[in-house]
Coordinates of C-alpha atoms and ligand atoms in Angstrom, one line a residue:
X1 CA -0.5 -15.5 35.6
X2 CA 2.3 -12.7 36.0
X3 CA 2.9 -11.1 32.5
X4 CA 6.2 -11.6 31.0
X5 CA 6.9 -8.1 31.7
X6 CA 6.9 -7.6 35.2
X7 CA 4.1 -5.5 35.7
X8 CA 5.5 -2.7 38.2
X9 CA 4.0 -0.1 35.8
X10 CA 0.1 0.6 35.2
X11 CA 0.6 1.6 31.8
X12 CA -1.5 3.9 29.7
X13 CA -3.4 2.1 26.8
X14 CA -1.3 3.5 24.1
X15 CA 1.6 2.6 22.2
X16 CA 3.6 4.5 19.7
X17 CA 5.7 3.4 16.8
X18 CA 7.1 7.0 15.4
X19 CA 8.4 10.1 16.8
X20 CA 8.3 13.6 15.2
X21 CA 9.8 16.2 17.2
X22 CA 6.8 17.3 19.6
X23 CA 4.3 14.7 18.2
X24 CA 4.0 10.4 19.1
X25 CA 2.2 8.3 16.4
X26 CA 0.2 5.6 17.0
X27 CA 0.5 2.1 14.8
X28 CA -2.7 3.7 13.4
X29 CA -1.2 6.8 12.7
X30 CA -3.3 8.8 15.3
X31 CA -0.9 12.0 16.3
X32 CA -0.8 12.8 19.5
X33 CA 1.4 16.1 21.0
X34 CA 4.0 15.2 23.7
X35 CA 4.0 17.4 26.5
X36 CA 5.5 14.3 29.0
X37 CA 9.2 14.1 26.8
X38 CA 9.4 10.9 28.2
X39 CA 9.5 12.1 31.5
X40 CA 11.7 15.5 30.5
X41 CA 13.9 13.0 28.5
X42 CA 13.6 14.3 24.7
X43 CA 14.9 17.2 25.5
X44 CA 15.4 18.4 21.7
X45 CA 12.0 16.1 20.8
X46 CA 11.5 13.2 18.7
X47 CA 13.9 12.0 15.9
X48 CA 16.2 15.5 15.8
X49 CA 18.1 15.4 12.7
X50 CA 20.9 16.3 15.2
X51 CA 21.1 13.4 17.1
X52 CA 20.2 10.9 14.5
X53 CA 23.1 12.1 12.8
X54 CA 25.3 11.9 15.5
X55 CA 23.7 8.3 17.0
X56 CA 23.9 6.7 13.6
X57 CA 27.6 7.9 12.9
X58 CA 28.7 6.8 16.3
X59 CA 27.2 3.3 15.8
X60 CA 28.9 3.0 12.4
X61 CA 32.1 3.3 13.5
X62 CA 32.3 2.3 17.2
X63 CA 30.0 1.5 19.8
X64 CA 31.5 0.8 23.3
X65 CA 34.6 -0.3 24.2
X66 CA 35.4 0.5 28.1
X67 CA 36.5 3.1 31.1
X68 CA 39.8 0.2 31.0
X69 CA 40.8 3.0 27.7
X70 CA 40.3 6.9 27.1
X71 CA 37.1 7.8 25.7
X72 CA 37.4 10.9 23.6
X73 CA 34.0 11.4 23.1
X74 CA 33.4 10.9 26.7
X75 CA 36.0 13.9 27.5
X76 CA 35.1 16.0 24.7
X77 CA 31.5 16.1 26.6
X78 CA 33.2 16.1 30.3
X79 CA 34.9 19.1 28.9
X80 CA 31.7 21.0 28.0
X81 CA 29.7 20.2 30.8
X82 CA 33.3 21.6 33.2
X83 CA 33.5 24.5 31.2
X84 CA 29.5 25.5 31.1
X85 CA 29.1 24.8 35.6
X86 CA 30.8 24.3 38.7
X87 CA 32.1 21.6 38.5
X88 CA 35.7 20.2 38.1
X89 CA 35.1 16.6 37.2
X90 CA 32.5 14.6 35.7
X91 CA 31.6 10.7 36.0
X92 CA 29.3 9.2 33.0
X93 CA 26.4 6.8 34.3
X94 CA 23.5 5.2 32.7
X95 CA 20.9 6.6 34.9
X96 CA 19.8 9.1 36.9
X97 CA 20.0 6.8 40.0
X98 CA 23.0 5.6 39.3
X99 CA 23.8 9.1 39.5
X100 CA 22.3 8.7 42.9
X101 CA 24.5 6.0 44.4
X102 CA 27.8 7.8 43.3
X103 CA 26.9 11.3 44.9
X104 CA 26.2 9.6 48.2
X105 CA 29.4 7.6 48.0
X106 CA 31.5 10.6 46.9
X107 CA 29.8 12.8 49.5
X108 CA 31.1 9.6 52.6
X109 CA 34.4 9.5 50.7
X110 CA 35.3 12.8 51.2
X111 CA 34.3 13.0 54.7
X112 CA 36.4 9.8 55.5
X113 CA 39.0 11.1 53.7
X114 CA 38.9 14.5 55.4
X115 CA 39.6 12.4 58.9
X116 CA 35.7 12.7 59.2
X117 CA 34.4 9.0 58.8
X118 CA 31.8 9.2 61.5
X119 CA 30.2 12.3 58.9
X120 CA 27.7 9.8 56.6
X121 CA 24.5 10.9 56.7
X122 CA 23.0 12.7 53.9
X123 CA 19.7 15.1 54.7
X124 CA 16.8 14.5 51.8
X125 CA 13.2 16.3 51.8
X126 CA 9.6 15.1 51.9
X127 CA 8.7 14.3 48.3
X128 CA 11.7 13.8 47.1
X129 CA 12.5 11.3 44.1
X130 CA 16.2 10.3 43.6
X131 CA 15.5 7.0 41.4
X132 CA 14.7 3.4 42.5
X133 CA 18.2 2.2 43.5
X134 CA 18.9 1.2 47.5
X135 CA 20.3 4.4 47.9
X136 CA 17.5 6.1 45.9
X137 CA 14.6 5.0 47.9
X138 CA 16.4 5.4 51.2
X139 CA 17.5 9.2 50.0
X140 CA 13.7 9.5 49.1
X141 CA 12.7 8.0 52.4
X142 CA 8.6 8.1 51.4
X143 CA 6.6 4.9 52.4
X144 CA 5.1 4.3 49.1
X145 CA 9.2 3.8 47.6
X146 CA 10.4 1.5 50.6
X147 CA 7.6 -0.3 52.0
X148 CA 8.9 -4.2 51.8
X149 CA 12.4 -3.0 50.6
X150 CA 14.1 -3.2 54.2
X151 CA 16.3 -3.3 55.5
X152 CA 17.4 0.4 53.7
X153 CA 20.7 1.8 53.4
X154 CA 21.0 3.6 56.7
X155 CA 22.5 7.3 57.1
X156 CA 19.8 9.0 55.9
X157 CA 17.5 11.8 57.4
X158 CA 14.5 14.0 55.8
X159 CA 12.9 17.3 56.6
X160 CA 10.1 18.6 55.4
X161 CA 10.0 21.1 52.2
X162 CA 11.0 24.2 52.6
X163 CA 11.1 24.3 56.1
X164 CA 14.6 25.7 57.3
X165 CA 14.0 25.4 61.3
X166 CA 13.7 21.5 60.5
X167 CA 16.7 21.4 58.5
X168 CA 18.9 23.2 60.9
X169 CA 17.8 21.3 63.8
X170 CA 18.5 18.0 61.9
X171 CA 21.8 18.3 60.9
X172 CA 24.4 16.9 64.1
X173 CA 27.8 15.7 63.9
X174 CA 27.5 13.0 61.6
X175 CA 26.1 15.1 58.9
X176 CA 27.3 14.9 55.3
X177 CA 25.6 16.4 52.7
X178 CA 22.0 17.9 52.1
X179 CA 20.3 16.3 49.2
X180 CA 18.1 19.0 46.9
X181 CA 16.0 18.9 43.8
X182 CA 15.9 22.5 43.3
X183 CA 12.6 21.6 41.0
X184 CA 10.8 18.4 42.8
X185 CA 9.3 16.9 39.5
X186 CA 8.0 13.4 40.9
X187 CA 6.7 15.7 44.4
X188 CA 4.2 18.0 42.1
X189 CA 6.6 20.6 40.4
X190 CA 7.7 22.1 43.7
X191 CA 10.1 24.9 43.0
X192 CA 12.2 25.4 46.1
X193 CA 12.5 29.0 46.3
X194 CA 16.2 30.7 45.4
X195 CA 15.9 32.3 49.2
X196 CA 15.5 29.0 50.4
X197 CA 18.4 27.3 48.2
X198 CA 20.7 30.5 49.1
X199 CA 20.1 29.7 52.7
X200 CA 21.1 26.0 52.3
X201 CA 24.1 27.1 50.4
X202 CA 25.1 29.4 53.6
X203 CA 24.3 26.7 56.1
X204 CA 26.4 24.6 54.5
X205 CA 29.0 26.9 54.3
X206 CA 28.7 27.2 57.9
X207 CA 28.4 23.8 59.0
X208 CA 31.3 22.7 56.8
X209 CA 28.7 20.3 55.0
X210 CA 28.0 19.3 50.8
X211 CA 25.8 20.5 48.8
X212 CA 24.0 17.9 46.6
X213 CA 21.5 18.8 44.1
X214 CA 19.2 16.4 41.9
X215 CA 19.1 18.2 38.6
X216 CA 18.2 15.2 37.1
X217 CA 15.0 16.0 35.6
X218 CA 15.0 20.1 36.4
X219 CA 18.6 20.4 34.6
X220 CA 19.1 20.2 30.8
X221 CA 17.5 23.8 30.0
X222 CA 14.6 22.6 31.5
X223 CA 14.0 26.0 33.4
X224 CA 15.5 28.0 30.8
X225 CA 18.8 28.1 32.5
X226 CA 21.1 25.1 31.6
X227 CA 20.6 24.2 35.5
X228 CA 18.1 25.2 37.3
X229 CA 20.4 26.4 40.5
X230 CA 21.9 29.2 38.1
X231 CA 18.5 31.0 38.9
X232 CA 19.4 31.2 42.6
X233 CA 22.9 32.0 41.8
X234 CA 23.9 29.3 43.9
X235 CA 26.1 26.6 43.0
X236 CA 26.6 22.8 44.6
X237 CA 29.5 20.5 45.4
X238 CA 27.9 17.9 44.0
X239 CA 25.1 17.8 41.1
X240 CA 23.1 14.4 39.5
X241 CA 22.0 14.8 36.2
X242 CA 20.4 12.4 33.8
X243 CA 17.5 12.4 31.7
X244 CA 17.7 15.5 28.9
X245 CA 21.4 15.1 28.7
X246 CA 20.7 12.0 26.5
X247 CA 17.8 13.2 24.9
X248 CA 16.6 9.7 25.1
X249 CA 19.8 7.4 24.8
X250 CA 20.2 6.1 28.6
X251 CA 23.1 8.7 30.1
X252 CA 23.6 10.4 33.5
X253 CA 26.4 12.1 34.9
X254 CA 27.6 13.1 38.6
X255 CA 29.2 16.7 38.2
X256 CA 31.2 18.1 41.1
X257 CA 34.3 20.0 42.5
X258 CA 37.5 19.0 42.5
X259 CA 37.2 19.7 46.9
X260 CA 33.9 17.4 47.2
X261 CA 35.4 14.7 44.4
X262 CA 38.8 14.2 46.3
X263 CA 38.6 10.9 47.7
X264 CA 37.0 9.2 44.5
X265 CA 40.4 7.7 43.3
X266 CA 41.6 4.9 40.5
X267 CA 39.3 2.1 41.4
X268 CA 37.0 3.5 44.2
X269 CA 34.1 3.4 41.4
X270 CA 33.3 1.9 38.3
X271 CA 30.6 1.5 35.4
X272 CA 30.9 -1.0 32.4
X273 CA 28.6 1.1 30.0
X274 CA 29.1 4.6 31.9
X275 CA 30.1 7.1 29.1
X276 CA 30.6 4.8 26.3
X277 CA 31.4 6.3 22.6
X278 CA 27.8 6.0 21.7
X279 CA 25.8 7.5 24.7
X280 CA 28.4 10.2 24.7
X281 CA 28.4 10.7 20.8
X282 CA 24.7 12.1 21.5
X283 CA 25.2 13.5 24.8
X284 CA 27.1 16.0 23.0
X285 CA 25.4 16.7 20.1
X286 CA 22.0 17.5 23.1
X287 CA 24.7 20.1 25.1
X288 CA 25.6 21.2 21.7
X289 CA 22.2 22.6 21.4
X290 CA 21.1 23.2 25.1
X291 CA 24.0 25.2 26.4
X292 CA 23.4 27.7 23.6
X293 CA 22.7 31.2 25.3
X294 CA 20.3 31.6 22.1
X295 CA 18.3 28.2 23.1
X296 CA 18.0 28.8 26.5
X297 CA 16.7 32.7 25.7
X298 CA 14.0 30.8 22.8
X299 CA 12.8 28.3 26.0
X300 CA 12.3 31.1 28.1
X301 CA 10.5 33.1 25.9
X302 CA 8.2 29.9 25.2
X303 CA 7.9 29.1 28.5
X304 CA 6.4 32.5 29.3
X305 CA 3.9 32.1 26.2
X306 CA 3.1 28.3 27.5
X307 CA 2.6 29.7 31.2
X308 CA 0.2 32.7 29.7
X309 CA -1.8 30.5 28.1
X310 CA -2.4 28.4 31.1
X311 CA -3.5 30.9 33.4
X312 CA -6.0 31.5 31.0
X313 CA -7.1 27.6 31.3
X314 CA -7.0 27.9 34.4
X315 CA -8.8 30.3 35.1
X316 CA -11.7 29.4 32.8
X317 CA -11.8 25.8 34.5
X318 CA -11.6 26.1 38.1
X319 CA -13.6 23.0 38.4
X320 CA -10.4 21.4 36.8
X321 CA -7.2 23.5 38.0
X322 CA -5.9 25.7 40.7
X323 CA -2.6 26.7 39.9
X324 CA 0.1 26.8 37.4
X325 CA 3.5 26.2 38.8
X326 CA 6.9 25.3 38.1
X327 CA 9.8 27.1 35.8
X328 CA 10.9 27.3 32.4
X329 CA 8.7 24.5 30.3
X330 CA 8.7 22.5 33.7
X331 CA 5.2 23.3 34.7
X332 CA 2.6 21.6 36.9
X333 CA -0.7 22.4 36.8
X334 CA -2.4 21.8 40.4
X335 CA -5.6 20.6 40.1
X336 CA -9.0 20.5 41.9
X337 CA -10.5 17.5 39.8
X338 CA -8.4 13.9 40.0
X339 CA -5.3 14.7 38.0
X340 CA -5.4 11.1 36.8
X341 CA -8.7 12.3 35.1
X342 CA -7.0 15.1 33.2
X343 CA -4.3 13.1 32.2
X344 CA -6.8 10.5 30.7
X345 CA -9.4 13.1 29.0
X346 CA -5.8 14.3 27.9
X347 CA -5.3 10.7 25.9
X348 CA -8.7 11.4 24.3
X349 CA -7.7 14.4 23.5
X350 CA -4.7 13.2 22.2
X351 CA -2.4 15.2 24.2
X352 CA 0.5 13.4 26.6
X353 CA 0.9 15.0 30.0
X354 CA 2.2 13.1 32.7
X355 CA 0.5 12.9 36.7
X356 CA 2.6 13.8 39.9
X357 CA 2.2 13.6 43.3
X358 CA -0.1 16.6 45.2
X359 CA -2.3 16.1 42.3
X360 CA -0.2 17.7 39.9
X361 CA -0.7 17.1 35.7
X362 CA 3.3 17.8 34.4
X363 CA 4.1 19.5 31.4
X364 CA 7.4 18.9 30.5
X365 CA 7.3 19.3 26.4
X366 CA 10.6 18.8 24.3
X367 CA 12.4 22.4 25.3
X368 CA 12.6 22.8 20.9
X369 CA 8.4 23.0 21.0
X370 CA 7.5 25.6 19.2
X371 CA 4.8 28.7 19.3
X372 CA 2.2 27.1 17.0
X373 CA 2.0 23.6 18.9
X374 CA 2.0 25.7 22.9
X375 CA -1.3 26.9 21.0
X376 CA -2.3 23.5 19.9
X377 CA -1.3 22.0 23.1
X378 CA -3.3 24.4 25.2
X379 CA -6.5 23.9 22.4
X380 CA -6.3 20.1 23.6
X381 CA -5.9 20.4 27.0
X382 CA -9.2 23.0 27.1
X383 CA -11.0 19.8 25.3
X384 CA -9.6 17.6 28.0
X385 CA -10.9 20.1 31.0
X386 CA -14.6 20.5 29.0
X387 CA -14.1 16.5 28.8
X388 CA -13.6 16.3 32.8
X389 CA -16.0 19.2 33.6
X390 CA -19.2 16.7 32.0
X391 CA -17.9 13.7 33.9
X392 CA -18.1 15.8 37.2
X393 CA -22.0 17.0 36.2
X394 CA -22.7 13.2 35.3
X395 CA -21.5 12.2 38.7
X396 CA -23.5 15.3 40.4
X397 CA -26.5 14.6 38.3
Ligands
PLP1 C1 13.9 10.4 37.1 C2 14.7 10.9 38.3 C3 15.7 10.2 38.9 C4 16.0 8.7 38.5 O1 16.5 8.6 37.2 P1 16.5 7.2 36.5 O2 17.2 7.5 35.2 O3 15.0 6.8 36.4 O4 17.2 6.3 37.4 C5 16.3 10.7 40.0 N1 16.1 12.0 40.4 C6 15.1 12.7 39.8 C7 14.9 14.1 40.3 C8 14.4 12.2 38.7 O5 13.4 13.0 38.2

């Protein structure tokens, strides 16, 4: 019999009832340090005082009303995010795939607009994620996504990573828009390199084409820049972001320039909850903190301690791992055993990292982690690799 929650997700056997900045707590009150974030979603960790305060003084006084009336809140935080990037213009979603659908009808907009209709298709990459929406999974274009979903959203091409003969050669006259997570999380923690995302900028440039990057789960501070293309000193036309910009109340935004957002007039796109008072009450309180020059500077600086400590694991376990990768406190550590082993020995453990593809363990910890749980968080993870290191010399015995 199907369970009454649709079971699309094989779900860990844990459940938590309580939040403390870096730490989940069982019913039972077993504490377990979160390096997952909810997928890079607590950006400032469990329960900040921050957002409680800001979430529980929104919800006094008003929750939602509609995009039919001005939102202060909502421009208050468009505001920020203009005046910290890019862009020009921001549109609130609930999601980062929602963020999805609206940068791939703002990129055919503008095209049409421009006297360019036949220009639709967007160019993704091999191991992309862009969320599970039609346009998500077509965008992302990987078997294991669309298998049975057909017919997909046509007007959509992919290359493999990092591989710039294969990009050139498959953009043509009914190009659009390139489609980039400058971090793949999903993909393995796949940093494209800022040569590469330089030389997409130019092409481009050249081919008279957008720019659309994913920041959905690398943006946020996640890097240690507020987005991770700042590092390649690049900029897009369009960005997605989601995820950390809530810190954990459902919010996503499309960012972009006032060139690449010119077709998207009154009533060519809509969202019921998009940007209401209460997401954006927190969403600004979370930019608040992250846009801070003195934040950003404190999650570099612990992102180099995290990664130190992790060559050092790595090194002492090559049974286990192979590399560290990633940026900032977005890290992936490649492994040589099954990474669904170390993320399990990592339950026992009672540490919470979170598996990707290219068997890949992600550890994306709230960015306000501090020095004394990176060394707690690396003690548990050595117990986890000594934990997967005996099941290998059981099997080989
Ligand atoms: C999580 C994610 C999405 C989808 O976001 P949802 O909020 O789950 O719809 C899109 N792109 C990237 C890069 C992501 O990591």
């Amino acid at each position: 019999m199907i369970p009454s929650v649709l079971p699309t997700y094989s779900r860990a056997p844990l459940s938590f009832v309580k939040g403390e900045g870096s730490w989940l707590i069982e019913e039972d009150g077993r504490r377990f340090l979160d390096l997952g974030a909810g997928i890079a979603v607590n950006a400032l960790g469990h329960a900040h005082p921050a957002l409680v305060a800001a979430l529980t003084e929104q919800a006094g006084r008003l929750w939602h009303t509609s995009n039919l009336y001005h939102i202060p809140q909502q421009q208050a935080l468009a505001d920020k995010l203009v005046a910290a990037t890019f862009a020009d213009t921001v549109f609130f979603t609930n999601s980062g795939t929602e963020a999805c659908e609206l940068a791939v009808k703002m990129a055919r907009k503008h095209f049409f607009e421009a006297g360019q209709p036949e220009r639709v298709e967007i160019i993704g990459f091999e191991g992309a994620f862009h969320g599970r929406s039609s346009a998500g999974i077509a965008a992302a274009g990987s078997e294991k996504m669309t298998r049975g979903f057909g017919p997909l959203l046509p007007g959509f091409a992919h290359v493999p990573w990092d591989d710039p003969e294969a990009l050139e050669a498959a953009i043509s006259e009914k190009t659009a828009a390139i489609l980039i997570e400058p971090v793949q999380g999903e993909g393995g923690i796949r940093p494209m390199s800022d040569h590469s995302l330089k030389a997409v900028r130019a092409l481009c440039d050249e081919r008279g084409l957008l720019l659309i990057l994913d920041e959905v789960q690398c943006g946020m501070g996640r890097t240690g820049r507020l987005f991770a293309h700042e590092w390649a000193g690049i900029a897009p036309d369009i960005m997605m972001v989601a995820k950390g910009i809530g810190g954990g109340f459902p919010l996503g935004a499309v960012l972009a320039t006032e060139h690449a957002a010119s077709g998207m007039t009154a009533g060519t796109h809509g969202s019921t909850y998009g940007g209401n008072p209460l997401g954006c009450a927190v969403g600004n309180a979370v930019m608040d903190h992250v846009a801070e020059p003195e934040f950003l500077a404190e999650v570099n600086r612990k992102a180099g301690l995290l990664r130190q400590k992790l060559e050092g694991l790595v090194a002492d376990h090559p049974d286990v791992f192979a590399d560290v990768r990633g940026l900032g406190l977005m890290l992936g550590l490649k492994c040589t055993a099954p990474n669904a082993d170390v993320v399990k020995a990592g339950y026992e453990a009672q540490v919470i990292t979170v598996p990707a593809a290219d068997n890949v363990v992600r550890l994306l910890p709230p960015l306000t982690i501090t020095d004394a749980e990176i060394a707690e968080a690396v003690t548990r993870l050595e117990t986890a690799a000594t934990e997967v290191e005996r099941g290998l010399a059981r099997e080989t015995a």
